[in-house]
Tab-separated table of C-alpha atoms in Angstrom:
chain	number	residue	atom	x	y	z
A	1	MET	CA	-0.031	-0.024	0.133
A	2	LEU	CA	1.282	3.476	-0.885
A	3	THR	CA	-0.072	6.652	0.777
A	4	ILE	CA	1.070	9.739	-0.800
A	5	ARG	CA	1.756	12.856	1.406
A	6	ARG	CA	1.353	15.711	-0.946
A	7	SER	CA	3.652	18.657	-0.639
A	8	ASP	CA	0.999	21.228	-0.485
A	9	ASP	CA	-0.528	19.331	2.443
A	10	ARG	CA	2.526	19.745	4.595
A	11	GLY	CA	2.719	22.280	7.415
A	12	HIS	CA	4.153	25.524	6.029
A	13	LEU	CA	5.783	28.444	8.174
A	14	ASN	CA	7.427	31.374	6.671
A	15	HIS	CA	9.424	33.342	9.252
A	16	GLY	CA	11.116	35.521	6.748
A	17	TRP	CA	14.664	34.247	7.291
A	18	LEU	CA	13.279	30.679	7.367
A	19	ASP	CA	10.825	29.245	4.944
A	20	THR	CA	9.923	25.766	6.176
A	21	TYR	CA	7.680	22.772	5.212
A	22	HIS	CA	6.992	19.996	7.769
A	23	THR	CA	6.007	16.591	6.644
A	24	PHE	CA	5.175	15.601	10.256
A	25	SER	CA	4.053	17.525	13.240
A	26	PHE	CA	6.976	19.869	14.419
A	27	ASP	CA	7.317	23.065	16.437
A	28	GLN	CA	4.199	25.245	15.780
A	29	TYR	CA	2.798	22.796	13.318
A	30	TYR	CA	0.595	20.125	14.873
A	31	ASP	CA	-1.184	17.495	12.927
A	32	PRO	CA	-2.302	14.413	14.898
A	33	ALA	CA	-2.684	12.410	11.596
A	34	HIS	CA	0.800	12.998	10.805
A	35	MET	CA	3.061	12.518	13.876
A	36	HIS	CA	5.594	10.034	12.375
A	37	PHE	CA	5.951	7.190	10.241
A	38	ARG	CA	7.637	4.090	11.885
A	39	SER	CA	10.785	5.459	13.554
A	40	LEU	CA	10.778	8.451	11.078
A	41	ARG	CA	9.881	11.385	13.129
A	42	VAL	CA	10.703	14.544	11.135
A	43	ILE	CA	11.265	15.654	7.578
A	44	ASN	CA	11.654	19.391	7.341
A	45	GLU	CA	12.362	20.944	4.100
A	46	ASP	CA	14.052	24.331	4.993
A	47	ARG	CA	15.277	27.306	3.114
A	48	VAL	CA	17.516	29.528	5.169
A	49	GLY	CA	18.227	33.064	4.064
A	50	PRO	CA	21.746	34.598	3.505
A	51	GLY	CA	23.407	35.360	6.754
A	52	LYS	CA	20.772	33.743	8.927
A	53	GLY	CA	20.523	30.594	10.819
A	54	PHE	CA	19.417	28.615	13.788
A	55	PRO	CA	20.843	29.942	17.219
A	56	THR	CA	22.106	27.480	19.631
A	57	HIS	CA	19.499	25.032	20.889
A	58	SER	CA	19.366	21.748	22.567
A	59	HIS	CA	18.192	18.331	21.588
A	60	ARG	CA	18.139	14.779	23.321
A	61	ASP	CA	17.198	11.238	22.360
A	62	MET	CA	17.021	11.740	18.608
A	63	GLU	CA	19.058	10.937	15.551
A	64	ILE	CA	19.353	13.940	13.420
A	65	ILE	CA	20.329	13.799	9.698
A	66	THR	CA	20.999	16.955	7.619
A	67	TYR	CA	21.075	16.570	3.804
A	68	ILE	CA	21.934	19.653	1.813
A	69	LEU	CA	20.210	20.274	-1.611
A	70	ALA	CA	21.665	23.647	-2.437
A	71	GLY	CA	23.981	26.138	-0.693
A	72	ALA	CA	26.031	25.603	2.477
A	73	LEU	CA	25.366	25.354	6.252
A	74	GLU	CA	27.841	25.963	8.948
A	75	HIS	CA	27.437	23.717	11.987
A	76	ARG	CA	28.662	23.982	15.629
A	77	ASP	CA	27.959	21.921	18.745
A	78	SER	CA	28.730	21.308	22.174
A	79	MET	CA	30.855	18.329	21.454
A	80	GLY	CA	33.328	20.527	19.935
A	81	ASN	CA	32.440	19.816	16.220
A	82	GLY	CA	32.551	22.608	13.618
A	83	SER	CA	31.992	22.058	9.842
A	84	VAL	CA	30.437	23.227	6.830
A	85	ILE	CA	27.866	20.998	5.103
A	86	ARG	CA	27.432	21.021	1.401
A	87	PRO	CA	25.418	19.114	-1.259
A	88	GLY	CA	26.538	15.668	-1.228
A	89	ASP	CA	27.376	15.539	2.436
A	90	VAL	CA	25.246	13.656	5.036
A	91	GLN	CA	25.570	14.734	8.651
A	92	ARG	CA	24.468	12.702	11.356
A	93	MET	CA	24.327	13.853	15.075
A	94	SER	CA	23.166	11.468	17.753
A	95	ALA	CA	21.597	13.710	20.404
A	96	GLY	CA	21.378	11.063	23.070
A	97	THR	CA	21.679	12.401	26.525
A	98	GLY	CA	21.804	15.990	25.251
A	99	VAL	CA	23.522	18.185	22.690
A	100	ALA	CA	23.398	21.919	22.041
A	101	HIS	CA	24.124	23.046	18.462
A	102	SER	CA	23.736	25.886	15.925
A	103	GLU	CA	23.414	26.211	12.219
A	104	PHE	CA	24.094	29.250	10.131
A	105	ASN	CA	24.168	30.035	6.393
A	106	PRO	CA	27.556	31.664	5.861
A	107	SER	CA	26.728	33.080	2.444
A	108	PRO	CA	25.969	36.850	2.163
A	109	SER	CA	23.994	36.386	-0.957
A	110	GLU	CA	22.576	32.859	-1.380
A	111	SER	CA	19.930	30.775	0.377
A	112	VAL	CA	20.697	27.351	1.684
A	113	HIS	CA	18.208	24.647	0.787
A	114	LEU	CA	18.109	21.416	3.078
A	115	LEU	CA	16.302	18.501	4.412
A	116	GLN	CA	16.562	17.986	8.107
A	117	ILE	CA	15.512	14.447	9.174
A	118	TRP	CA	14.897	13.109	12.657
A	119	ILE	CA	14.753	9.470	13.498
A	120	MET	CA	13.715	8.019	16.730
A	121	PRO	CA	16.754	6.048	18.244
A	122	ARG	CA	16.546	2.426	19.379
A	123	ALA	CA	17.081	3.525	23.077
A	124	ARG	CA	17.159	6.473	25.155
A	125	ASN	CA	20.233	8.106	27.057
A	126	LEU	CA	22.745	7.020	24.475
A	127	SER	CA	26.123	8.769	24.249
A	128	PRO	CA	25.969	11.813	22.009
A	129	SER	CA	28.100	11.512	18.856
A	130	TYR	CA	28.718	13.209	15.526
A	131	GLU	CA	29.599	12.047	12.048
A	132	GLN	CA	29.913	13.695	8.620
A	133	LYS	CA	30.624	12.095	5.273
A	134	ALA	CA	30.627	13.098	1.573
A	135	PHE	CA	28.982	11.160	-1.148
A	136	SER	CA	29.896	12.465	-4.640
A	137	GLU	CA	27.182	13.072	-7.316
A	138	GLY	CA	28.723	10.045	-9.320
A	139	GLU	CA	28.098	7.757	-6.310
A	140	ARG	CA	24.460	8.769	-6.166
A	141	ARG	CA	23.706	9.062	-9.893
A	142	ASN	CA	21.269	6.639	-11.361
A	143	ARG	CA	21.332	4.382	-8.247
A	144	LEU	CA	20.163	4.386	-4.689
A	145	ARG	CA	23.437	4.922	-2.599
A	146	LEU	CA	23.178	3.856	1.016
A	147	VAL	CA	24.165	6.906	3.003
A	148	ALA	CA	22.935	5.927	6.510
A	149	SER	CA	22.506	2.650	8.241
A	150	GLU	CA	22.511	1.021	11.614
A	151	ASP	CA	25.769	-0.719	10.957
A	152	GLY	CA	27.638	1.959	8.902
A	153	ARG	CA	27.935	-0.530	5.987
A	154	ASP	CA	29.265	0.490	2.628
A	155	GLY	CA	30.820	3.650	4.088
A	156	SER	CA	27.366	5.044	5.227
A	157	VAL	CA	26.957	7.125	8.417
A	158	THR	CA	25.982	5.074	11.445
A	159	ILE	CA	22.532	5.721	13.122
A	160	GLN	CA	21.229	4.232	16.210
A	161	GLN	CA	18.090	2.566	14.799
A	162	ASP	CA	17.267	-0.236	12.412
A	163	ALA	CA	16.798	2.092	9.554
A	164	ARG	CA	18.633	2.674	6.143
A	165	LEU	CA	18.664	5.763	4.253
A	166	TYR	CA	19.492	5.767	0.445
A	167	ALA	CA	19.968	8.849	-1.835
A	168	GLY	CA	19.759	8.971	-5.540
A	169	ILE	CA	20.193	11.459	-8.396
A	170	LEU	CA	18.284	10.039	-11.216
A	171	ASP	CA	18.438	11.041	-14.989
A	172	GLY	CA	15.472	11.187	-17.155
A	173	ASP	CA	14.452	7.953	-18.765
A	174	THR	CA	15.799	6.001	-15.846
A	175	THR	CA	13.977	3.228	-13.840
A	176	ILE	CA	15.213	2.192	-10.528
A	177	GLU	CA	13.859	-0.791	-8.333
A	178	HIS	CA	14.268	-1.474	-4.640
A	179	VAL	CA	13.115	-4.475	-2.751
A	180	LEU	CA	11.877	-4.256	0.756
A	181	ALA	CA	12.425	-7.470	2.801
A	182	GLY	CA	9.513	-9.002	4.439
A	183	GLY	CA	8.104	-6.911	7.290
A	184	ARG	CA	9.840	-3.711	6.454
A	185	TYR	CA	8.399	-0.365	5.542
A	186	GLY	CA	9.518	2.315	3.226
A	187	TRP	CA	9.231	6.190	2.938
A	188	LEU	CA	10.175	7.793	-0.414
A	189	GLN	CA	10.880	11.555	-0.122
A	190	LEU	CA	11.087	13.510	-3.507
A	191	ALA	CA	13.582	16.227	-3.058
A	192	ARG	CA	13.688	17.526	-6.623
A	193	GLY	CA	11.817	16.777	-9.760
A	194	ASN	CA	8.972	14.389	-10.609
A	195	VAL	CA	8.848	10.507	-10.413
A	196	GLU	CA	6.359	7.704	-10.842
A	197	LEU	CA	6.440	5.324	-7.761
A	198	ASN	CA	4.703	1.911	-8.416
A	199	GLY	CA	2.304	3.867	-10.876
A	200	HIS	CA	1.616	6.765	-8.518
A	201	ASN	CA	2.700	10.321	-9.826
A	202	MET	CA	4.864	12.361	-7.349
A	203	THR	CA	6.038	15.883	-7.544
A	204	GLN	CA	8.619	17.788	-5.814
A	205	GLY	CA	8.189	17.812	-1.926
A	206	ASP	CA	5.762	14.802	-1.929
A	207	GLY	CA	6.363	11.915	0.263
A	208	ALA	CA	5.196	8.253	0.159
A	209	ALA	CA	4.419	5.967	2.967
A	210	ILE	CA	5.082	2.354	1.930
A	211	SER	CA	3.811	-0.742	3.651
A	212	ASP	CA	2.925	-4.302	2.443
A	213	GLU	CA	4.869	-3.600	-0.748
A	214	ARG	CA	8.061	-5.861	-1.583
A	215	SER	CA	9.030	-4.223	-4.802
A	216	LEU	CA	9.429	-0.485	-5.422
A	217	LYS	CA	9.773	0.762	-9.023
A	218	ILE	CA	10.756	4.440	-9.462
A	219	VAL	CA	10.321	5.821	-13.103
A	220	VAL	CA	11.985	9.058	-14.071
A	221	SER	CA	11.122	11.311	-16.963
A	222	ALA	CA	13.502	14.188	-16.173
A	223	GLU	CA	16.310	14.515	-13.476
A	224	ALA	CA	14.921	14.007	-9.964
A	225	GLU	CA	16.569	13.603	-6.449
A	226	VAL	CA	15.183	11.080	-4.058
A	227	LEU	CA	15.682	9.818	-0.598
A	228	LEU	CA	14.345	6.331	0.262
A	229	PHE	CA	14.015	5.116	3.937
A	230	ASP	CA	13.959	1.436	4.467
A	231	LEU	CA	12.381	0.931	8.038
A	232	ALA	CA	11.737	-1.723	10.520
């Protein structure tokens, strides 16, 4: 079964410096019908204005993944990490017992476009940790590249949950297939472009909750960028 969460149905807030869409309930957007899907708790599509950002704030007991679509984001946290995240980078922060962090768009002229993802961890009160890895466009071109997993296989970042995240940049006239093992669930988030998923048309910003489907077929007519979550 596929249930499409349309882009226009998401929560939307525009704070001037931040234009954000929420797939699931988050902050000032509350929707009891869309609290989470399996362990996937947050997919926020954010556009942060030049020279703006999120001031230092705290989280705990959450796996936080940042995926940049355009621009750059500067990160600082209470673990002593500092980095700039760019397209192709996947940042993972396990908040665990508590982490304070900030994100800032260092560009004086360009916005940064990103997806912020939260996954509920397998246990509470884990030790906080941080990881960032780069995945080239070639690694993600016309395939689903594993970028996050519970065991860090194939060079992916490690998350504290039985979940796998794949990223793909797909050319037009391309078909990609993915098989879900028995008892597993999926979520496809369309970051850019248009695709057809098992016969269902999806446009930029749409998400699809997937259950009781073993085979996924993604058909692309023009370039698109997708994130696929394979979930317990």
